[in-house]
Coordinates of C-alpha atoms in Angstrom, one line a residue:
M1 CA -3.7 -24.4 24.0
G2 CA -5.5 -20.9 24.6
W3 CA -2.9 -19.5 27.5
V4 CA -0.1 -21.0 25.4
M5 CA -0.9 -19.0 22.5
G6 CA -1.7 -16.0 24.4
V7 CA 1.9 -16.4 25.9
T8 CA 3.4 -16.9 22.2
Y9 CA 1.6 -13.8 20.9
L10 CA 3.2 -11.8 24.1
S11 CA 6.6 -12.9 23.4
A12 CA 6.3 -12.0 19.6
L13 CA 5.6 -8.6 20.7
V14 CA 8.3 -8.4 23.2
F15 CA 10.6 -9.8 20.6
L16 CA 9.7 -7.1 18.0
A17 CA 9.8 -4.5 20.7
S18 CA 13.4 -5.6 21.8
I19 CA 14.7 -5.3 18.2
V20 CA 13.4 -1.8 18.1
Y21 CA 15.0 -0.8 21.3
E22 CA 18.3 -2.3 20.4
H23 CA 18.5 -0.5 16.8
G24 CA 16.7 2.5 17.8
F25 CA 18.4 3.6 20.8
R26 CA 22.2 3.7 21.8
I27 CA 22.5 1.0 24.6
S28 CA 25.2 0.0 27.1
E29 CA 27.0 -3.2 27.5
A30 CA 24.6 -4.2 30.4
E31 CA 21.5 -3.3 28.3
E32 CA 22.9 -5.6 25.4
N33 CA 23.5 -8.5 27.7
W34 CA 19.7 -7.9 28.9
L35 CA 18.5 -8.0 25.3
Q36 CA 20.4 -11.3 24.6
G37 CA 18.7 -12.6 27.7
I38 CA 15.0 -11.8 26.2
Y39 CA 15.9 -13.4 22.7
K40 CA 16.9 -16.5 24.3
T41 CA 13.8 -16.4 26.4
V42 CA 11.7 -15.9 23.4
W43 CA 13.6 -18.7 21.7
G44 CA 12.6 -21.1 24.3
I45 CA 8.8 -20.2 24.4
F46 CA 8.6 -20.5 20.6
L47 CA 10.3 -24.0 20.8
I48 CA 7.7 -25.0 23.4
S49 CA 4.9 -23.4 21.7
T50 CA 5.5 -24.9 18.4
T51 CA 6.0 -28.3 20.2
V52 CA 2.5 -28.0 21.7
Q53 CA 0.9 -27.0 18.4
I54 CA 2.6 -30.0 16.5
V55 CA 1.2 -32.4 19.2
F56 CA -2.2 -30.9 19.0
R57 CA -2.3 -30.0 15.5
Q58 CA -5.3 -32.0 14.6
E59 CA -8.3 -29.8 14.3
E60 CA -11.2 -31.6 12.7
G61 CA -9.1 -34.3 11.2
K62 CA -7.2 -31.9 9.2
S63 CA -3.7 -30.3 9.6
K64 CA -3.7 -26.8 10.8
F65 CA -0.5 -25.8 8.9
T66 CA 0.6 -25.6 5.3
G67 CA 4.0 -27.1 4.1
W68 CA 5.7 -23.8 4.4
A69 CA 4.6 -23.4 8.0
W70 CA 6.4 -27.2 8.5
V71 CA 9.7 -25.9 6.9
L72 CA 9.6 -22.7 9.3
F73 CA 9.1 -25.0 12.2
A74 CA 12.0 -27.3 10.9
L75 CA 14.3 -24.0 10.6
L76 CA 13.4 -23.3 14.2
Y77 CA 14.4 -26.7 15.5
L78 CA 17.6 -26.6 13.5
T79 CA 18.7 -23.9 15.9
L80 CA 19.0 -26.6 18.6
L81 CA 22.0 -28.4 16.7
P82 CA 24.5 -26.1 18.2
V83 CA 23.0 -26.8 21.7
V84 CA 22.9 -30.5 21.3
F85 CA 26.2 -31.0 19.5
H86 CA 29.5 -29.5 20.7
R87 CA 31.5 -27.2 18.4
P88 CA 33.5 -29.4 15.8
D89 CA 37.1 -28.7 14.8
Q90 CA 37.6 -26.4 11.9
T91 CA 39.2 -29.3 10.0
E92 CA 35.8 -31.2 10.1
G93 CA 33.4 -31.1 7.2
V94 CA 30.5 -30.2 9.4
Y95 CA 32.1 -27.1 10.8
G96 CA 30.6 -24.7 8.5
V97 CA 27.1 -26.2 9.1
W98 CA 27.4 -26.0 12.8
M99 CA 28.6 -22.3 12.5
F100 CA 25.6 -21.5 10.1
F101 CA 23.0 -22.7 12.5
H102 CA 24.9 -21.1 15.4
H103 CA 25.1 -17.5 13.9
P104 CA 23.1 -15.1 15.9
Y105 CA 21.6 -13.7 12.3
Y106 CA 20.1 -17.2 11.5
R107 CA 18.2 -17.4 15.0
M108 CA 17.1 -14.0 15.1
A109 CA 15.7 -14.3 11.3
I110 CA 13.9 -17.2 12.3
L111 CA 12.5 -15.6 15.6
F112 CA 11.5 -12.6 13.4
F113 CA 9.6 -14.7 10.8
L114 CA 7.8 -16.8 13.5
S115 CA 6.7 -13.4 15.3
L116 CA 5.3 -12.1 12.2
F117 CA 3.6 -15.6 11.5
Y118 CA 2.0 -15.7 15.0
L119 CA 0.8 -12.0 14.9
S120 CA -0.6 -12.0 11.6
S121 CA -2.5 -15.3 12.4
S122 CA -4.0 -13.7 15.5
L123 CA -5.0 -10.7 13.6
V124 CA -6.7 -12.8 10.8
R125 CA -8.2 -14.8 13.6
L126 CA -10.1 -11.8 14.6
L127 CA -12.1 -12.0 11.4
G128 CA -13.4 -15.3 12.6
R129 CA -15.1 -13.7 15.5
R130 CA -17.2 -11.7 13.1
T131 CA -15.7 -8.6 14.0
N132 CA -16.6 -5.9 11.1
P133 CA -14.0 -6.1 8.7
S134 CA -14.2 -2.1 7.9
L135 CA -13.5 -1.5 11.6
I136 CA -10.5 -3.8 11.4
L137 CA -9.3 -2.0 8.5
A138 CA -9.4 1.3 9.9
V139 CA -7.9 -0.1 13.3
S140 CA -4.9 -1.7 11.6
F141 CA -3.9 1.7 9.7
L142 CA -4.2 3.4 13.1
V143 CA -2.2 1.3 14.8
L144 CA 0.5 1.1 12.1
I145 CA 0.6 5.0 12.3
L146 CA 1.2 5.2 15.8
I147 CA 3.7 2.4 15.8
G148 CA 5.4 4.4 12.8
S149 CA 5.3 7.6 14.8
G150 CA 7.1 6.2 17.8
L151 CA 9.7 4.6 15.6
L152 CA 10.4 7.9 13.8
M153 CA 11.1 9.5 17.2
L154 CA 13.8 7.0 18.2
P155 CA 17.3 8.9 18.6
R156 CA 18.8 7.0 15.9
C157 CA 16.1 7.9 13.5
T158 CA 16.6 11.5 13.2
Y159 CA 19.7 13.8 13.2
H160 CA 18.5 16.4 15.8
G161 CA 15.2 14.8 17.1
I162 CA 11.6 15.6 16.1
S163 CA 8.5 16.6 17.8
W164 CA 5.8 14.0 18.4
L165 CA 3.2 15.9 16.2
D166 CA 5.7 16.2 13.2
A167 CA 6.4 12.4 13.9
L168 CA 2.8 11.6 13.8
F169 CA 2.2 13.8 10.8
T170 CA 5.0 12.0 8.9
A171 CA 4.0 8.6 9.9
T172 CA 0.3 9.2 8.9
S173 CA 1.5 10.8 5.6
A174 CA 3.8 7.8 5.0
T175 CA 1.3 5.1 6.0
C176 CA -1.5 6.8 4.1
V177 CA 0.7 7.2 1.0
T178 CA 0.1 11.0 0.9
G179 CA 3.6 12.7 0.7
L180 CA 2.6 15.9 2.8
V181 CA 5.5 16.6 4.9
T182 CA 6.1 19.3 7.6
V183 CA 9.8 18.8 7.8
D184 CA 12.6 18.2 5.2
V185 CA 13.0 14.4 4.9
S186 CA 16.7 14.6 3.8
S187 CA 17.8 16.9 6.5
T188 CA 15.7 15.6 9.4
F189 CA 15.9 11.6 9.1
T190 CA 18.8 9.4 9.0
L191 CA 19.2 6.5 6.9
G192 CA 17.3 4.4 9.5
G193 CA 14.5 7.0 9.7
Q194 CA 14.3 7.1 6.0
I195 CA 14.0 3.1 5.9
I196 CA 11.2 3.2 8.4
I197 CA 9.3 5.6 6.1
I198 CA 9.7 3.7 3.0
L199 CA 8.5 0.6 5.0
L200 CA 5.4 2.5 6.4
I201 CA 4.7 3.6 2.6
Q202 CA 5.2 -0.1 1.4
I203 CA 2.9 -1.6 4.0
G204 CA 0.5 1.2 3.9
G205 CA 0.4 1.0 -0.1
L206 CA -0.5 -2.6 -0.1
G207 CA -2.7 -2.7 2.8
V208 CA -2.1 -4.0 6.3
M209 CA -4.6 -6.7 6.0
T210 CA -3.4 -7.4 2.7
L211 CA 0.1 -8.5 4.0
T212 CA -1.1 -10.0 7.2
S213 CA -3.7 -12.1 5.5
F214 CA -1.2 -13.3 3.0
F215 CA 1.2 -14.3 5.6
A216 CA -1.3 -16.0 7.7
M217 CA -2.8 -17.8 4.8
F218 CA 0.5 -18.7 3.5
F219 CA 1.6 -20.6 6.5
M220 CA -1.9 -21.5 7.8
G221 CA -4.0 -22.3 5.0
N222 CA -7.4 -21.2 4.5
T223 CA -8.4 -20.9 8.0
S224 CA -12.3 -20.4 8.7
L225 CA -15.0 -19.8 6.2
Y226 CA -15.8 -16.4 7.6
N227 CA -12.2 -15.4 7.5
Q228 CA -11.8 -16.3 4.0
L229 CA -15.0 -14.4 2.8
A230 CA -13.7 -11.4 4.8
V231 CA -10.3 -11.4 3.1
R232 CA -12.1 -12.0 -0.2
D233 CA -14.0 -8.8 0.0
M234 CA -10.9 -6.7 1.2
I235 CA -8.8 -8.1 -1.9
S236 CA -11.7 -8.1 -4.2
S237 CA -11.0 -12.0 -5.4
N238 CA -13.4 -13.5 -7.5
S239 CA -13.7 -16.8 -5.3
L240 CA -12.4 -18.5 -2.2
N241 CA -10.3 -20.7 -4.3
S242 CA -8.4 -18.0 -5.7
L243 CA -7.5 -16.0 -2.4
L244 CA -4.0 -17.0 -2.2
S245 CA -3.3 -16.8 -5.6
T246 CA -4.7 -13.4 -5.6
L247 CA -2.6 -12.3 -2.7
L248 CA 0.3 -13.8 -4.7
Y249 CA -0.3 -11.8 -7.5
I250 CA -0.7 -8.5 -5.7
L251 CA 2.8 -9.1 -3.9
G252 CA 4.2 -10.4 -7.0
F253 CA 3.1 -7.6 -9.2
T254 CA 4.4 -5.1 -6.6
L255 CA 7.8 -6.6 -6.3
M256 CA 8.1 -7.0 -10.1
I257 CA 6.7 -3.7 -11.0
E258 CA 8.8 -1.9 -8.3
G259 CA 12.2 -3.8 -9.3
V260 CA 11.9 -2.9 -13.1
G261 CA 11.3 0.6 -12.1
M262 CA 14.2 0.7 -9.6
A263 CA 16.4 -0.5 -12.4
L264 CA 15.1 2.1 -14.7
I265 CA 15.5 4.9 -12.3
W266 CA 18.9 3.8 -11.4
L267 CA 19.8 4.0 -15.2
S268 CA 18.4 7.6 -15.5
I269 CA 20.7 8.9 -12.7
H270 CA 23.7 6.8 -12.9
N271 CA 26.9 9.1 -12.7
T272 CA 25.0 12.1 -13.0
M273 CA 24.2 13.2 -9.4
G274 CA 27.5 12.9 -8.0
M275 CA 26.5 9.7 -5.7
T276 CA 28.1 6.5 -4.9
L277 CA 26.8 3.3 -6.4
D278 CA 25.0 2.5 -3.0
E279 CA 23.4 5.7 -2.8
E280 CA 22.2 5.3 -6.2
L281 CA 20.6 2.1 -5.7
Y282 CA 19.0 3.5 -2.5
F283 CA 17.7 6.5 -4.3
A284 CA 16.3 4.2 -7.3
A285 CA 14.6 1.7 -4.6
F286 CA 13.1 4.6 -2.5
H287 CA 11.7 6.4 -5.4
S288 CA 10.4 3.3 -7.2
I289 CA 8.6 2.4 -3.9
S290 CA 7.2 5.8 -3.4
A291 CA 6.1 6.0 -6.9
F292 CA 4.2 2.7 -7.3
C293 CA 2.7 3.4 -3.9
N294 CA 1.5 6.9 -4.9
A295 CA 3.2 8.3 -2.0
G296 CA 5.0 11.2 -3.4
F297 CA 8.1 11.1 -0.8
S298 CA 11.4 12.2 -2.0
T299 CA 14.9 12.2 -0.5
L300 CA 15.8 15.1 -2.4
P301 CA 15.3 18.8 -1.0
G302 CA 12.5 20.3 -3.1
N303 CA 11.3 16.8 -4.2
L304 CA 12.0 16.0 -8.0
G305 CA 12.2 19.8 -8.9
N306 CA 15.7 19.6 -7.3
S307 CA 18.3 21.1 -9.7
L308 CA 20.0 17.8 -9.7
V309 CA 17.4 16.1 -11.7
M310 CA 15.5 18.9 -13.4
Q311 CA 17.8 18.6 -16.8
N312 CA 18.5 15.6 -18.8
H313 CA 16.4 13.3 -16.8
N314 CA 13.2 12.7 -18.8
L315 CA 13.7 9.0 -18.4
L316 CA 13.4 9.5 -14.5
F317 CA 10.0 11.5 -14.8
I318 CA 8.6 9.0 -17.5
T319 CA 9.5 6.2 -15.2
V320 CA 8.0 7.7 -12.1
S321 CA 5.1 8.6 -14.1
F322 CA 4.3 5.0 -15.1
L323 CA 4.8 3.5 -11.7
I324 CA 2.2 6.2 -10.4
I325 CA -0.2 5.1 -13.3
L326 CA 0.4 1.2 -12.5
G327 CA 0.0 1.7 -8.9
G328 CA -3.2 3.9 -9.4
I329 CA -5.1 1.6 -11.8
G330 CA -5.8 -0.8 -9.0
F331 CA -4.6 -4.5 -8.1
P332 CA -7.8 -6.2 -9.6
I333 CA -7.1 -4.4 -12.9
L334 CA -3.4 -5.8 -13.1
V335 CA -4.6 -9.3 -12.1
N336 CA -7.0 -9.1 -14.9
L337 CA -4.5 -8.0 -17.3
C338 CA -1.9 -10.5 -16.2
R339 CA -4.6 -13.3 -16.7
T340 CA -5.6 -12.1 -20.0
V341 CA -1.8 -11.9 -21.2
M342 CA -1.5 -15.5 -19.9
Y343 CA -4.6 -16.6 -21.7
Y344 CA -3.2 -15.1 -25.2
L345 CA 0.2 -16.9 -24.4
R346 CA -1.5 -20.2 -23.9
Y347 CA -3.4 -19.7 -27.1
W348 CA -0.3 -19.0 -29.3
K349 CA 1.2 -21.9 -27.7
W350 CA -1.7 -24.1 -28.8
K351 CA -1.6 -22.4 -32.3
L352 CA 2.2 -22.9 -32.7
F353 CA 1.4 -26.9 -32.3
G354 CA -1.7 -26.6 -34.7
R355 CA -4.3 -27.0 -31.9
S356 CA -5.7 -23.6 -31.8
S357 CA -9.0 -25.1 -33.0
R358 CA -9.4 -27.0 -29.9
F359 CA -8.3 -24.3 -27.5
P360 CA -10.8 -23.4 -24.6
K361 CA -11.7 -19.9 -25.7
Q362 CA -13.1 -17.3 -23.2
V363 CA -15.4 -14.7 -24.3
H364 CA -14.9 -11.9 -21.7
L365 CA -11.5 -11.3 -21.1
Y366 CA -11.6 -7.9 -19.4
N367 CA -14.1 -7.3 -17.1
L368 CA -16.2 -4.3 -16.8
N369 CA -14.3 -2.7 -14.1
T370 CA -10.9 -3.1 -16.2
K371 CA -12.6 -1.3 -19.2
I372 CA -13.8 1.7 -17.3
V373 CA -10.5 2.1 -15.3
L374 CA -8.3 2.0 -18.5
I375 CA -10.7 4.1 -20.6
M376 CA -11.1 7.0 -17.8
T377 CA -7.4 6.9 -17.0
T378 CA -6.2 7.4 -20.5
V379 CA -8.7 10.2 -20.9
L380 CA -7.8 12.0 -18.1
L381 CA -4.2 11.6 -18.5
V382 CA -4.5 12.8 -22.3
V383 CA -6.7 15.9 -21.3
G384 CA -4.8 16.7 -18.0
T385 CA -1.5 16.6 -20.1
L386 CA -2.8 18.8 -23.0
V387 CA -4.5 21.3 -20.4
I388 CA -1.3 21.7 -18.4
L389 CA 0.7 22.0 -21.7
V390 CA -1.5 25.0 -22.8
Y391 CA -1.5 26.8 -19.8
E392 CA 2.2 26.4 -18.8
W393 CA 4.0 26.4 -22.0
N394 CA 5.1 30.0 -21.6
H395 CA 4.5 30.2 -17.9
A396 CA 5.9 27.7 -15.6
F397 CA 7.5 25.9 -18.3
A398 CA 9.1 28.7 -20.0
G399 CA 12.7 28.2 -21.0
M400 CA 12.5 24.5 -21.1
P401 CA 13.1 22.4 -24.2
I402 CA 10.1 21.3 -26.2
L403 CA 10.6 17.8 -25.3
D404 CA 10.9 18.8 -21.5
K405 CA 7.8 20.6 -21.7
W406 CA 5.8 17.5 -22.7
V407 CA 7.4 15.1 -20.3
H408 CA 6.8 17.8 -17.5
A409 CA 3.1 18.4 -18.6
F410 CA 2.7 14.5 -18.4
F411 CA 4.5 14.2 -15.3
N412 CA 2.3 16.9 -13.6
A413 CA -1.0 15.6 -15.2
V414 CA -0.1 12.1 -13.6
C415 CA 1.0 13.1 -10.0
P416 CA -2.5 14.4 -8.9
R417 CA -3.6 10.7 -9.3
T418 CA -2.4 10.7 -6.5
A419 CA 1.4 10.9 -6.0
G420 CA 2.5 14.3 -4.7
F421 CA 5.7 14.6 -6.6
C422 CA 6.3 17.9 -8.2
S423 CA 9.0 18.9 -10.8
V424 CA 8.1 22.5 -10.8
G425 CA 6.8 24.7 -8.0
L426 CA 3.1 24.5 -7.5
T427 CA 3.0 28.1 -6.7
T428 CA 4.4 29.1 -10.0
L429 CA 1.4 27.3 -11.9
S430 CA -1.5 29.3 -13.4
T431 CA -4.8 29.4 -11.4
Q432 CA -6.4 27.5 -14.1
T433 CA -3.8 24.6 -13.9
V434 CA -4.2 24.6 -10.2
L435 CA -8.1 24.6 -10.4
F436 CA -7.9 21.7 -12.9
M437 CA -5.3 19.7 -10.5
I438 CA -7.9 20.0 -7.7
L439 CA -10.4 18.3 -10.2
L440 CA -7.9 15.6 -10.9
M441 CA -7.2 15.1 -7.1
M442 CA -10.8 14.7 -6.4
I443 CA -11.1 11.9 -9.0
G444 CA -8.0 10.1 -7.9
G445 CA -7.2 6.7 -9.2
G446 CA -9.1 3.1 -9.4
T447 CA -10.5 1.2 -6.3
Q448 CA -8.4 -1.3 -4.7
S449 CA -5.4 0.6 -5.5
T450 CA -2.7 2.7 -4.0
A451 CA -4.4 5.7 -5.1
G452 CA -7.0 7.9 -3.3
G453 CA -9.9 10.4 -4.3
V454 CA -13.3 9.3 -4.8
K455 CA -11.8 6.7 -7.4
I456 CA -12.2 6.6 -11.1
N457 CA -14.9 4.0 -11.0
V458 CA -17.2 6.1 -8.8
F459 CA -16.5 9.2 -11.1
A460 CA -17.3 7.1 -14.2
V461 CA -20.6 5.6 -12.7
I462 CA -21.8 9.1 -11.8
L463 CA -21.4 10.5 -15.3
L464 CA -22.9 7.5 -16.7
N465 CA -25.9 8.1 -14.5
L466 CA -26.0 11.8 -15.5
W467 CA -25.9 10.7 -18.9
A468 CA -28.8 8.3 -18.4
V469 CA -30.9 10.9 -16.6
I470 CA -30.4 13.4 -19.2
R471 CA -31.5 10.9 -21.9
G472 CA -34.6 9.8 -20.0
S473 CA -33.4 6.2 -19.5
E474 CA -34.2 4.3 -16.3
R475 CA -31.2 2.0 -16.6
V476 CA -27.5 2.9 -16.4
A477 CA -25.6 0.8 -18.9
I478 CA -22.1 0.7 -20.7
F479 CA -20.6 -1.8 -22.9
H480 CA -23.9 -3.9 -23.0
R481 CA -23.8 -4.2 -19.4
E482 CA -26.5 -2.6 -16.9
L483 CA -24.9 -1.2 -13.8
S484 CA -26.7 -2.2 -10.6
S485 CA -28.9 0.2 -8.7
E486 CA -26.4 -0.7 -5.6
S487 CA -23.2 0.6 -7.6
V488 CA -25.1 3.8 -8.5
R489 CA -26.4 4.4 -4.9
R490 CA -23.2 3.6 -3.3
S491 CA -21.0 5.9 -6.0
H492 CA -23.5 8.8 -5.1
A493 CA -22.9 8.2 -1.3
V494 CA -19.1 8.0 -1.8
L495 CA -19.0 11.4 -3.7
S496 CA -21.4 13.0 -1.4
L497 CA -19.6 12.1 1.8
Y498 CA -16.3 13.2 0.1
L499 CA -17.8 16.5 -0.6
I500 CA -19.2 17.0 3.0
V501 CA -15.7 16.2 4.5
A502 CA -13.8 18.4 2.3
F503 CA -16.1 21.2 3.0
V504 CA -16.1 20.8 6.6
A505 CA -12.4 20.6 6.6
V506 CA -11.8 23.7 4.4
F507 CA -14.2 25.6 6.6
A508 CA -12.6 24.6 9.9
M509 CA -9.0 25.5 8.2
T510 CA -10.2 28.9 7.4
L511 CA -10.7 29.5 11.0
I512 CA -7.5 27.8 12.3
E513 CA -5.1 29.3 9.4
P514 CA -6.7 32.8 8.9
E515 CA -3.6 34.0 7.2
A516 CA -3.7 31.4 4.4
S517 CA -5.4 31.9 1.0
V518 CA -8.6 30.0 0.4
M519 CA -7.0 28.6 -2.8
A520 CA -4.0 27.1 -0.6
I521 CA -6.5 25.8 2.1
V522 CA -8.8 24.2 -0.7
F523 CA -6.0 22.5 -2.5
E524 CA -4.1 21.6 0.8
C525 CA -7.3 19.8 2.1
V526 CA -8.3 18.1 -1.3
S527 CA -4.5 17.0 -1.5
A528 CA -4.8 15.3 2.0
L529 CA -8.3 13.8 1.9
S530 CA -7.2 12.4 -1.7
T531 CA -3.7 11.2 -0.1
V532 CA -2.1 13.3 -3.1
G533 CA 0.6 15.0 -1.2
S534 CA 0.8 18.1 -3.3
S535 CA 0.8 21.5 -1.6
L536 CA 1.1 25.2 -2.4
D537 CA 3.8 25.6 0.2
L538 CA 1.4 25.6 3.0
T539 CA 2.2 22.6 4.8
P540 CA 5.4 23.5 6.6
L541 CA 3.6 26.7 7.9
L542 CA 0.6 25.0 9.6
S543 CA -0.2 25.6 13.3
P544 CA -0.6 22.2 15.5
M545 CA -4.5 22.6 15.0
G546 CA -4.0 22.8 11.4
K547 CA -1.7 19.7 11.1
G548 CA -4.1 17.8 13.3
V549 CA -7.0 18.5 10.8
I550 CA -4.6 17.4 7.8
I551 CA -3.7 14.3 9.7
F552 CA -7.2 13.5 10.1
L553 CA -7.9 13.9 6.5
M554 CA -5.1 12.0 5.3
F555 CA -6.1 9.0 7.5
V556 CA -9.9 9.3 6.4
G557 CA -8.6 9.7 2.8
R558 CA -6.7 6.3 2.8
V559 CA -9.4 4.2 4.9
G560 CA -12.2 5.8 3.2
A561 CA -14.8 7.9 4.6
F562 CA -17.5 5.4 3.4
T563 CA -15.4 2.4 4.9
L564 CA -15.0 4.4 8.1
L565 CA -18.6 4.8 8.7
L566 CA -19.5 1.3 7.7
G567 CA -17.3 0.2 10.6
L568 CA -18.8 2.7 13.1
V569 CA -22.5 3.0 12.2
K570 CA -24.5 -0.1 13.1
Q571 CA -26.0 -1.8 9.8
E572 CA -29.7 -1.8 9.4
A573 CA -31.3 -5.3 9.5
K574 CA -33.0 -6.5 6.3
K575 CA -36.6 -5.6 6.4
N576 CA -39.3 -7.6 4.6
Y577 CA -41.6 -4.7 4.0
K578 CA -41.7 -1.3 1.9
Y579 CA -43.1 1.7 2.2
P580 CA -45.3 3.6 -0.1
K581 CA -43.4 5.3 -2.9
D582 CA -43.6 9.3 -3.3
D583 CA -41.7 11.7 -5.3
L584 CA -40.0 14.8 -4.4
I585 CA -40.0 17.9 -6.7
I586 CA -36.4 18.1 -8.1
N587 CA -36.5 20.6 -10.8

């Protein structure tokens, strides 16, 4: 079985590479025939491999696959119908059925899903080898970035070509949902290139391991116990029993929110930008995904500060703002809110039928993480909107109607958390607003979200610990809950590591880019490390070494410096002894 699966995994890779070659290059007729031969070979290998797995499917007396896997296998075997049976006459009733299963698109779709199934299952199996999950997470993002940069360099993805460094920069920015770009997206990348960018954003926003874990568990079930524990930690599930449901919630929320956002964006721009219906739908889909994933990419020159949308498009800016907020509060919060809504719906259903007295009541509907994130998010948005409004009322927002000023103040308070859209030139903002934006970028969004930064949770814990120290309290508590010492320690470690990385990057950039102002460099480095994507117009002017520093910061910011170190540094074994305690003079 081992060598069979090895050949299967290799065939899946060859199949996906062949699709990339076919659609990324302009190929001759001979190359087309050669590719069709590869597809038929992969099809045959998958048939043999599937048959072997079905014969030896028993593993410890239990089936290895879920019902959906059997459906996928059945669809694969149906591709044999046109081979076994001759083509019927058009007058016969089965002609349409025969043509459907004979169609190359059907076979290619089945081979594509099988390739994803086998590759995702192999990746999840790596967790069963007790590989460090933090390291796998970092490597998965790195591999996706390298694949993305290669795809963006394909001839059909750009109008006039692109350098490897700019392709790497764009792929890193998209995968790490940052939004910083060294080239203009609309004039550099074709429709195919832009689709690759939005796919990188979607995969990077959800997380490579989230998607592969869902795909593998959806078709394979709950694999090994260690796999389940590793996946549970990565998606912050409450229990092993809720793993698949949590993954379904994550994907369901994403598709639903992005779908509603797409509809609202389309309504806000319909018949206002001189686009065809297809172009409007594509614009709406691209910006909805980019906003929810906190990426900040736009197909408009000048981002959302383009003259086409700056007037009479408040619905667009409000929709994008709330997509950013929903993507930035974190999937665990969305899951908790959804379950709370479902709880109240069930309660009112029981009450409607007069059985509310027997309804199984739940005491703590909102967990502590949800309360902290929602309160801190609200505070930061309100304060940010007011600060920007005060400093830019007669500055960057001068000449705008009053309603537009409020909308753009709210929009520019949302974007630093951490989506790099912009409606006004950031270089036109006052120094005070820029400094406040740097603070917002550092804080970022919620944990387990598409946002970056040190995270709201960490910032809240640090403030609570500061207040406890000032009051002389030995415990850090909120909402009648005491925070664990581990949470406090990790929060301070995350902030300390963030500041160290940011300082080193800023120091290095002052040497690499001596002509740039310190403010622009600090803003650029914090924006990259927090995966924000905002810039004081420094990104297109960066030297190759400067681009390399920003690429590194974007990668570290998305994976997490703390997570990255956990994957690289060997963890200390638990010790059964303690050293004598002593105190340092602090103040």
